[in-house]
Coordinates of C-alpha atoms and ligand atoms in Angstrom, one line a residue:
M1226 CA 0.0 0.0 0.0
S1227 CA 2.9 2.4 0.7
G1228 CA 3.6 3.4 -2.8
E1229 CA 0.0 4.4 -3.8
D1230 CA -1.1 7.9 -4.1
R1231 CA -4.6 7.5 -2.7
A1232 CA -5.2 8.3 1.0
L1233 CA -5.5 5.2 3.1
R1234 CA -8.8 4.5 4.7
P1235 CA -9.3 3.0 8.2
R1236 CA -10.1 -0.5 6.6
D1237 CA -6.8 -0.4 4.8
Y1238 CA -5.2 -0.9 8.2
K1239 CA -7.1 -4.0 8.9
S1240 CA -5.4 -7.3 8.1
E1241 CA -7.1 -10.4 6.5
V1242 CA -6.9 -12.1 9.8
H1243 CA -10.5 -12.4 11.2
P1244 CA -10.7 -11.4 14.8
V1245 CA -11.5 -14.3 17.1
W1246 CA -12.9 -12.0 19.9
C1247 CA -16.4 -12.6 21.1
P1248 CA -19.0 -10.7 19.1
G1249 CA -19.6 -7.5 21.1
C1250 CA -16.1 -7.5 22.7
G1251 CA -14.9 -4.0 23.7
D1252 CA -11.7 -4.7 21.8
F1253 CA -13.3 -4.2 18.5
G1254 CA -13.8 -0.5 19.3
V1255 CA -10.2 -0.2 20.0
L1256 CA -9.3 -1.7 16.7
N1257 CA -11.7 0.6 15.0
A1258 CA -10.2 3.7 16.8
L1259 CA -6.7 2.7 16.0
S1260 CA -7.4 2.2 12.4
K1261 CA -9.2 5.7 12.2
T1262 CA -6.3 7.2 13.9
F1263 CA -3.8 5.8 11.6
A1264 CA -5.8 6.9 8.5
T1265 CA -6.5 10.4 9.9
E1266 CA -2.9 10.8 10.8
E1267 CA -1.9 9.4 7.5
L1268 CA 0.6 7.1 9.0
P1269 CA 2.0 4.6 6.5
P1270 CA 1.8 1.0 7.7
E1271 CA 5.5 0.5 7.5
R1272 CA 6.0 3.3 10.0
I1273 CA 3.8 1.8 12.6
A1274 CA 5.0 -0.9 15.2
L1275 CA 2.3 -2.6 17.5
I1276 CA 3.8 -4.6 20.3
S1277 CA 1.8 -6.8 22.6
G1278 CA 2.0 -9.4 25.3
I1279 CA -0.6 -12.2 25.9
G1280 CA -4.3 -12.1 26.4
C1281 CA -7.5 -11.4 24.3
S1282 CA -6.6 -7.7 23.6
S1283 CA -2.9 -8.6 22.9
R1284 CA -4.1 -10.5 19.6
L1285 CA -4.7 -7.0 18.1
P1286 CA -1.5 -6.5 16.2
A1287 CA -2.4 -9.7 14.0
Y1288 CA -5.5 -7.8 13.0
M1289 CA -3.7 -4.8 11.6
H1290 CA -1.5 -4.0 8.6
A1291 CA 1.5 -2.7 10.3
Y1292 CA 4.6 -4.3 11.9
G1293 CA 3.6 -6.4 14.8
F1294 CA 5.2 -8.4 17.7
H1295 CA 3.2 -10.7 19.8
G1296 CA 5.4 -11.3 22.7
V1297 CA 5.2 -13.0 26.1
H1298 CA 2.9 -12.4 29.0
G1299 CA 3.3 -9.0 30.7
R1300 CA 6.4 -8.0 28.5
A1301 CA 4.9 -5.7 25.9
L1302 CA 6.6 -2.5 27.5
P1303 CA 10.1 -3.7 27.6
L1304 CA 9.8 -4.9 24.0
A1305 CA 8.2 -1.5 22.9
T1306 CA 10.9 0.3 24.6
G1307 CA 13.6 -1.7 22.8
V1308 CA 11.8 -1.1 19.3
A1309 CA 11.3 2.7 20.1
V1310 CA 14.8 3.4 21.0
S1311 CA 16.4 1.3 18.3
R1312 CA 13.9 2.6 15.6
P1313 CA 13.0 6.2 16.6
N1314 CA 11.6 6.7 13.2
L1315 CA 8.7 4.3 13.9
T1316 CA 5.4 5.1 15.6
V1317 CA 5.4 2.4 18.4
I1318 CA 2.3 1.4 20.3
A1319 CA 2.3 -1.2 23.0
V1320 CA -1.1 -3.0 23.5
S1321 CA -2.0 -4.7 26.7
G1322 CA -4.8 -6.0 28.8
D1323 CA -5.3 -5.4 32.6
G1324 CA -4.2 -8.8 33.6
D1325 CA -1.2 -8.9 31.3
G1326 CA -0.2 -5.1 31.8
F1327 CA -0.9 -4.6 35.4
S1328 CA -0.1 -7.9 37.0
I1329 CA 3.0 -9.6 35.6
G1330 CA 3.6 -6.3 33.7
G1331 CA 3.2 -4.0 36.7
N1332 CA 6.9 -3.6 37.2
H1333 CA 7.4 -2.6 33.7
F1334 CA 4.6 0.0 34.0
L1335 CA 6.4 1.8 36.8
H1336 CA 9.7 2.0 34.8
A1337 CA 8.2 2.9 31.5
C1338 CA 6.6 6.0 33.2
R1339 CA 10.0 7.0 34.7
R1340 CA 12.0 6.2 31.6
N1341 CA 9.7 8.2 29.3
V1342 CA 10.7 6.7 26.0
D1343 CA 8.8 8.0 23.1
F1344 CA 5.9 5.5 22.6
T1345 CA 2.2 5.0 23.5
W1346 CA 0.8 2.3 25.8
I1347 CA -2.9 1.5 25.5
V1348 CA -4.4 -0.9 28.1
M1349 CA -7.8 -2.5 27.3
D1350 CA -9.1 -2.8 30.8
N1351 CA -12.1 -5.2 31.5
A1352 CA -11.2 -6.0 35.1
V1353 CA -11.0 -9.7 34.2
Y1354 CA -8.6 -12.3 32.7
G1355 CA -10.7 -13.0 29.8
M1356 CA -8.6 -15.4 27.8
T1357 CA -8.1 -17.8 30.7
K1358 CA -11.9 -17.8 31.3
G1359 CA -12.7 -15.2 33.8
Q1360 CA -10.6 -14.8 36.9
A1361 CA -10.1 -11.6 39.0
S1362 CA -7.5 -9.3 37.6
P1363 CA -5.5 -6.5 39.3
T1364 CA -8.3 -4.0 38.5
T1365 CA -11.2 -6.2 39.5
E1366 CA -13.6 -4.9 42.2
A1367 CA -13.0 -6.4 45.6
D1368 CA -16.6 -7.7 45.8
W1369 CA -16.9 -9.1 42.4
T1370 CA -18.2 -12.8 42.9
G1371 CA -18.4 -13.8 39.1
S1372 CA -15.6 -16.2 39.3
K1373 CA -15.6 -19.7 40.9
L1374 CA -12.1 -19.1 42.1
T1375 CA -13.3 -16.0 44.2
P1376 CA -16.9 -16.9 44.9
E1377 CA -17.1 -14.3 47.8
G1378 CA -14.9 -11.8 46.0
S1379 CA -11.2 -11.3 46.1
H1380 CA -11.2 -9.0 49.1
L1381 CA -8.4 -7.1 47.2
A1382 CA -8.6 -3.4 46.6
P1383 CA -8.3 -2.9 42.9
L1384 CA -5.1 -1.3 41.5
Q1385 CA -5.6 2.4 40.3
P1386 CA -3.6 2.6 37.1
L1387 CA -3.9 6.4 36.7
E1388 CA -2.9 7.2 40.2
I1389 CA 0.1 4.8 39.6
A1390 CA 1.0 6.5 36.4
L1391 CA 1.0 9.9 38.1
A1392 CA 3.1 8.7 41.0
A1393 CA 5.6 7.1 38.7
G1394 CA 6.2 10.2 36.6
C1395 CA 4.2 9.6 33.4
G1396 CA 3.7 12.7 31.3
F1397 CA 0.5 11.8 29.5
I1398 CA -2.3 10.1 31.3
A1399 CA -5.8 9.5 30.0
R1400 CA -8.8 7.3 30.3
E1401 CA -11.2 6.5 27.5
F1402 CA -14.0 4.3 26.6
S1403 CA -14.0 1.6 23.7
G1404 CA -17.6 2.4 23.1
N1405 CA -16.7 5.9 21.8
P1406 CA -14.2 5.1 19.0
N1407 CA -14.1 8.6 17.6
G1408 CA -13.2 10.2 20.9
L1409 CA -10.8 7.4 21.6
S1410 CA -9.2 7.8 18.0
R1411 CA -8.7 11.6 18.7
R1412 CA -7.1 10.6 22.1
I1413 CA -4.8 8.1 20.6
A1414 CA -3.7 10.7 18.1
E1415 CA -2.7 13.0 20.9
A1416 CA -0.9 10.3 22.7
I1417 CA 1.1 9.5 19.5
A1418 CA 1.9 13.2 19.2
H1419 CA 3.0 13.5 22.8
P1420 CA 6.9 13.6 23.0
G1421 CA 7.5 10.8 25.5
F1422 CA 5.7 7.7 27.1
A1423 CA 1.9 8.2 26.9
F1424 CA -0.5 5.9 28.8
I1425 CA -4.3 5.5 28.0
Q1426 CA -6.4 3.2 30.2
I1427 CA -9.2 2.1 27.9
I1428 CA -12.4 0.8 29.5
A1429 CA -13.2 -2.2 27.2
P1430 CA -16.0 -4.4 28.3
C1431 CA -15.6 -8.1 28.3
I1432 CA -19.2 -9.2 27.6
T1433 CA -18.5 -12.7 28.2
Y1434 CA -17.2 -13.0 31.6
R1435 CA -18.3 -9.4 32.8
P1436 CA -21.8 -9.0 31.0
E1437 CA -22.9 -6.3 33.6
Q1438 CA -20.2 -4.2 31.9
M1439 CA -22.5 -3.8 28.9
G1440 CA -24.2 -1.0 31.1
Y1441 CA -21.0 1.1 30.9
K1442 CA -22.2 3.0 27.8
K1443 CA -24.7 4.8 30.1
Q1444 CA -22.4 5.2 33.0
V1445 CA -19.1 6.5 31.6
K1446 CA -19.0 10.2 31.6
A1447 CA -16.4 12.7 30.2
G1448 CA -15.0 14.6 33.2
F1449 CA -11.3 15.1 33.4
E1450 CA -9.8 18.5 32.6
P1451 CA -6.2 18.3 31.4
T1452 CA -3.8 19.8 33.8
E1453 CA 0.0 20.0 34.2
D1454 CA -0.5 20.2 38.0
R1455 CA -0.1 16.9 39.7
R1456 CA -2.0 18.0 42.8
E1457 CA -4.9 19.0 40.6
A1458 CA -4.7 15.7 38.7
Y1459 CA -4.9 13.7 42.0
A1460 CA -7.9 15.8 43.1
Q1461 CA -9.7 14.9 39.9
L1462 CA -8.9 11.2 40.3
L1463 CA -10.2 11.3 44.0
D1464 CA -13.3 13.3 42.9
G1465 CA -14.1 11.2 39.9
G1466 CA -15.2 7.7 39.7
P1467 CA -13.5 4.7 37.8
L1468 CA -15.8 5.5 34.8
T1469 CA -14.7 9.1 34.4
T1470 CA -13.0 9.8 31.1
G1471 CA -10.8 12.3 29.5
L1472 CA -7.2 13.5 29.3
L1473 CA -6.0 13.8 33.0
Y1474 CA -2.5 15.0 32.9
R1475 CA -0.1 16.2 30.1
T1476 CA 3.4 17.7 30.7
R1477 CA 6.7 17.7 28.9
L1478 CA 9.5 15.6 30.7
P1479 CA 13.0 14.7 29.7
Q1480 CA 12.9 11.6 27.5
W1481 CA 15.3 8.7 27.5
Q1482 CA 16.6 8.1 24.1
P1483 CA 20.0 6.5 24.0
E1484 CA 21.9 7.0 20.6
A1485 CA 20.7 4.3 18.2
R1486 CA 23.4 1.7 17.4
R1487 CA 21.8 -0.2 14.5
E1488 CA 24.5 0.6 12.1
E1489 CA 27.1 -1.4 14.2
P1490 CA 27.8 -4.9 13.0
A1491 CA 26.1 -7.7 15.1
E1492 CA 29.7 -8.8 16.3
A1493 CA 30.2 -5.5 18.0
L1494 CA 26.9 -5.9 19.8
D1495 CA 27.8 -9.5 20.8
A1496 CA 30.9 -8.3 22.5
D1497 CA 28.8 -6.5 25.1
F1498 CA 27.4 -9.8 26.3
V1499 CA 30.7 -11.8 26.5
V1500 CA 30.9 -13.0 30.1
G1501 CA 34.1 -11.7 31.8
G1502 CA 35.5 -10.5 28.6
G1503 CA 33.5 -7.6 27.3
T1504 CA 35.5 -5.0 25.3
R1505 CA 33.3 -2.0 26.1
Ligands
SF4_1089 FE1 -13.5 -10.1 24.6 FE2 -14.0 -11.1 27.0 FE3 -14.4 -12.5 24.7 FE4 -11.9 -11.9 25.5 S1 -13.5 -13.4 26.4 S2 -12.7 -11.8 23.5 S3 -12.1 -9.8 26.5 S4 -15.4 -10.6 25.4
MG1090 MG1 -8.6 -8.3 31.0

């Protein structure tokens, strides 16, 4: 597609692989929003890299025309960091779910915020492990009794991803809803344009294991006012509920971008890893 003159349409970014997501899954809205963003921003597919871990949402790179890497559970962020620093001319987007991104990937979340490499992380959060058939995840409500593993609820307070991002030093923090693909698409475009690490928590219902989330459409409400003041941002998080959406916080911070070394021969890079005999 890259050599053609005509403008690319959202559908041009979708691959021939048919999504295996359950009909009505919130992840479809994210796929549509991303396709729209890429078309609107006129991003050539060969300039896009989508990096994921494991889970229902992490299948997304296979459904798009772009470079993609389906990694291992919880490791989308270090993979995306490596791609972004070694290929700074690519638009890099890491794609995760709440189980994958906030549990085993939780450590990477903290350090991606403080490292501030220039890429975008979208997390499709349905507060459940969907792919493994519906266990409580880090963002599941403490009193959710929908899993046989936690029939009386987990009794664990849900993780607060936006508060964590703010505390860890992230410079772009937003929450959006998969049921509003146009608004989500515009927010993803802003995140891509942000110079540094940008985080969007996307409320993306799992209609199979959390059917009550189908009611979110009537419950989400735009409410955050973007600020550069962390105190104000915290106040908005404490005042708003878990279904309040919008851009919460945006500020420019120093980025970590080591000099790319891709021109060096592989042997020179190998030398760095010689145990006891490194030449650098
Ligand atoms: Fe989507 Fe849930 Fe089905 Fe996974 S199990 S595809 S998250 S609806
Ligand atoms: Mg999930």
